[in-house]
Short mmCIF file of C-alpha atoms in Angstrom, two decimals:
data_model
loop_
_atom_site.label_atom_id
_atom_site.label_comp_id
_atom_site.label_asym_id
_atom_site.label_seq_id
_atom_site.Cartn_x
_atom_site.Cartn_y
_atom_site.Cartn_z
CA ASP A 663 -77.64 -72.23 47.21
CA SER A 664 -74.27 -73.08 45.70
CA TRP A 665 -75.73 -74.80 42.65
CA VAL A 666 -78.70 -72.58 41.85
CA GLY A 667 -76.78 -71.45 38.75
CA ALA A 668 -77.66 -74.80 37.21
CA LEU A 669 -81.23 -73.52 36.84
CA ALA A 670 -82.49 -71.59 33.86
CA PRO A 671 -83.34 -67.97 34.74
CA HIS A 672 -87.07 -68.70 34.29
CA ASP A 673 -86.96 -71.59 36.77
CA PHE A 674 -84.87 -69.56 39.21
CA ARG A 675 -87.41 -66.70 39.09
CA GLN A 676 -90.33 -69.10 39.57
CA PHE A 677 -89.02 -71.59 42.12
CA VAL A 678 -86.15 -69.99 44.04
CA LEU A 679 -86.24 -66.19 43.89
CA PRO A 680 -89.51 -65.79 45.83
CA THR A 681 -87.99 -67.66 48.78
CA ILE A 682 -84.72 -65.71 48.59
CA GLU A 683 -86.68 -62.44 48.47
CA ARG A 684 -88.74 -63.48 51.50
CA ILE A 685 -85.61 -64.40 53.47
CA PHE A 686 -83.91 -61.07 52.80
CA THR A 687 -87.11 -59.12 53.41
CA GLU A 688 -87.38 -60.76 56.83
CA LEU A 689 -83.72 -59.93 57.54
CA SER A 690 -83.97 -56.34 56.27
CA ASP A 691 -84.34 -54.74 59.72
CA LEU A 692 -81.04 -56.22 60.93
CA LYS A 693 -78.08 -53.84 60.94
CA GLN A 694 -75.59 -56.43 59.72
CA PRO A 695 -74.69 -56.30 56.03
CA LYS A 696 -76.55 -58.93 54.08
CA ILE A 697 -74.74 -60.90 51.38
CA TYR A 698 -76.34 -63.15 48.81
CA TYR A 699 -74.18 -65.56 46.87
CA PRO A 700 -76.29 -67.07 44.11
CA GLY A 701 -73.72 -69.78 43.49
CA VAL A 702 -71.60 -71.31 40.82
CA ALA A 703 -72.42 -70.49 37.19
CA SER A 704 -75.07 -67.98 38.27
CA GLY A 705 -74.02 -65.16 35.94
CA GLU A 706 -77.22 -65.39 33.92
CA LEU A 707 -79.26 -65.07 37.11
CA LEU A 708 -77.65 -61.81 38.26
CA PRO A 709 -80.05 -59.50 36.37
CA THR A 710 -82.99 -61.10 38.22
CA LEU A 711 -81.69 -59.91 41.61
CA GLY A 712 -82.47 -56.21 41.14
CA LYS A 713 -85.10 -55.98 43.88
CA LEU A 714 -83.38 -58.16 46.47
CA LYS A 715 -83.08 -56.48 49.89
CA THR A 716 -79.42 -57.28 50.35
CA ASP A 717 -76.27 -55.20 50.45
CA VAL A 718 -73.80 -57.39 48.60
CA ILE A 719 -74.02 -59.87 45.74
CA GLY A 720 -71.34 -62.57 45.53
CA LEU A 721 -69.89 -63.41 42.13
CA ASP A 722 -68.28 -66.63 41.02
CA TRP A 723 -65.13 -66.63 38.89
CA ARG A 724 -66.97 -66.99 35.60
CA VAL A 725 -68.22 -63.38 35.61
CA SER A 726 -65.81 -60.46 35.87
CA ILE A 727 -66.35 -57.86 38.57
CA THR A 728 -67.17 -55.26 35.90
CA GLU A 729 -69.69 -57.50 34.17
CA GLY A 730 -71.19 -58.61 37.48
CA ARG A 731 -71.73 -54.97 38.46
CA ARG A 732 -73.35 -54.26 35.13
CA ARG A 733 -75.70 -57.22 35.54
CA VAL A 734 -76.79 -56.54 39.14
CA GLY A 735 -76.93 -52.75 38.91
CA SER A 736 -75.40 -50.08 41.08
CA SER A 737 -77.47 -50.73 44.21
CA TYR A 738 -75.18 -53.48 45.47
CA ALA A 739 -71.59 -53.97 46.45
CA VAL A 740 -70.03 -57.04 44.84
CA GLN A 741 -67.93 -59.76 46.39
CA GLY A 742 -65.65 -62.22 44.70
CA ASN A 743 -64.36 -63.71 42.59
CA LEU A 744 -61.08 -65.62 42.62
CA ASP A 745 -61.37 -69.09 41.12
CA PRO A 746 -60.70 -71.32 44.14
CA TYR A 747 -58.69 -73.74 42.02
CA VAL A 748 -56.12 -70.97 41.43
CA LEU A 749 -55.07 -71.62 45.03
CA THR A 750 -53.36 -74.81 43.80
CA ALA A 751 -50.98 -72.71 41.64
CA PRO A 752 -47.65 -71.23 42.70
CA MET A 753 -47.94 -68.12 44.87
CA ASP A 754 -46.84 -65.71 42.11
CA VAL A 755 -49.71 -66.93 39.94
CA ILE A 756 -52.19 -66.60 42.81
CA GLN A 757 -51.00 -63.05 43.47
CA SER A 758 -51.29 -62.15 39.80
CA TYR A 759 -54.93 -63.27 39.73
CA ALA A 760 -55.65 -61.48 43.02
CA LYS A 761 -54.04 -58.26 41.74
CA GLN A 762 -56.19 -58.32 38.61
CA ILE A 763 -59.38 -58.81 40.65
CA ILE A 764 -58.47 -56.09 43.14
CA ASP A 765 -57.57 -53.63 40.38
CA GLU A 766 -60.91 -54.26 38.71
CA GLY A 767 -62.86 -54.22 41.97
CA ILE A 768 -61.57 -50.91 43.30
CA ARG A 769 -62.50 -48.99 40.15
CA GLN A 770 -65.81 -48.31 41.89
CA PRO A 771 -66.83 -48.24 45.54
CA GLY A 772 -68.41 -51.36 46.96
CA PHE A 773 -66.04 -54.27 46.48
CA ILE A 774 -65.05 -57.15 48.75
CA PHE A 775 -62.31 -59.54 47.65
CA ASN A 776 -63.23 -63.17 48.13
CA LEU A 777 -63.15 -66.53 46.46
CA GLY A 778 -65.69 -67.19 43.73
CA HIS A 779 -66.80 -70.29 45.68
CA GLY A 780 -65.59 -72.53 48.50
CA LEU A 781 -62.20 -74.08 49.03
CA PHE A 782 -60.98 -77.30 47.48
CA PRO A 783 -59.47 -79.83 49.90
CA GLU A 784 -56.15 -79.31 48.08
CA ALA A 785 -56.00 -75.66 49.11
CA SER A 786 -52.98 -74.88 51.26
CA LEU A 787 -53.70 -72.99 54.46
CA ASP A 788 -50.24 -71.44 54.21
CA LYS A 789 -51.09 -70.10 50.75
CA LEU A 790 -54.39 -68.76 52.08
CA ARG A 791 -52.55 -66.90 54.83
CA GLU A 792 -50.05 -65.51 52.33
CA LEU A 793 -52.87 -64.54 49.96
CA THR A 794 -54.74 -62.77 52.77
CA SER A 795 -51.63 -60.79 53.64
CA TYR A 796 -51.06 -59.94 49.98
CA ILE A 797 -54.67 -58.78 49.57
CA HIS A 798 -54.42 -56.50 52.59
CA ASP A 799 -51.08 -55.01 51.50
CA TYR A 800 -51.78 -54.69 47.79
CA SER A 801 -55.32 -53.34 48.14
CA ALA A 802 -54.16 -50.68 50.62
CA GLU A 803 -51.46 -49.59 48.16
CA ALA A 804 -53.80 -49.65 45.17
CA ILE A 805 -56.53 -47.70 46.95
CA ALA A 806 -54.01 -45.11 48.14
CA ALA A 807 -52.59 -44.76 44.61
CA ALA A 808 -56.08 -44.39 43.14
CA GLY A 809 -56.84 -41.67 45.70
CA GLU A 810 -53.64 -39.82 44.80
CA GLN A 811 -54.51 -39.98 41.10
CA LYS A 812 -58.01 -38.68 41.80
CA GLU A 813 -56.59 -35.87 43.94
CA ALA A 814 -54.08 -34.92 41.22
CA ARG A 815 -56.90 -34.60 38.66
CA HIS A 816 -58.72 -32.11 40.91
CA VAL A 817 -55.69 -29.86 41.40
#
């Protein structure tokens, strides 16, 4: 539910979470990774998701990757969290935001780069293609560099 973050945590726990838990419990025997995106402005709801039978929790752009991980615990991978409106900026600005998110995300295993919500109609498909290419290239370089640093510490 994209707008479940508009609810207070108490109301989310009472009126929404039981249904979300039932859905993911019923899906738990499927091999496919299960991702739950609690929606925009849902940062205060993240600590309530600790027993959800899912693999990945999506984060919007209002909560950093580090803070999102702290709030959901270590049982989940996290996905996110580029502000979709950043896609209206020049490409160097978009890449700067993406780099920051990737650098933060790869500090721990279990990270998927994504938008923090859906696309705006103003989003350029050409920029999305360029961003996707940048994410693939930069994340491969950053992960390789992190592995080299880790290896050097063990020598």
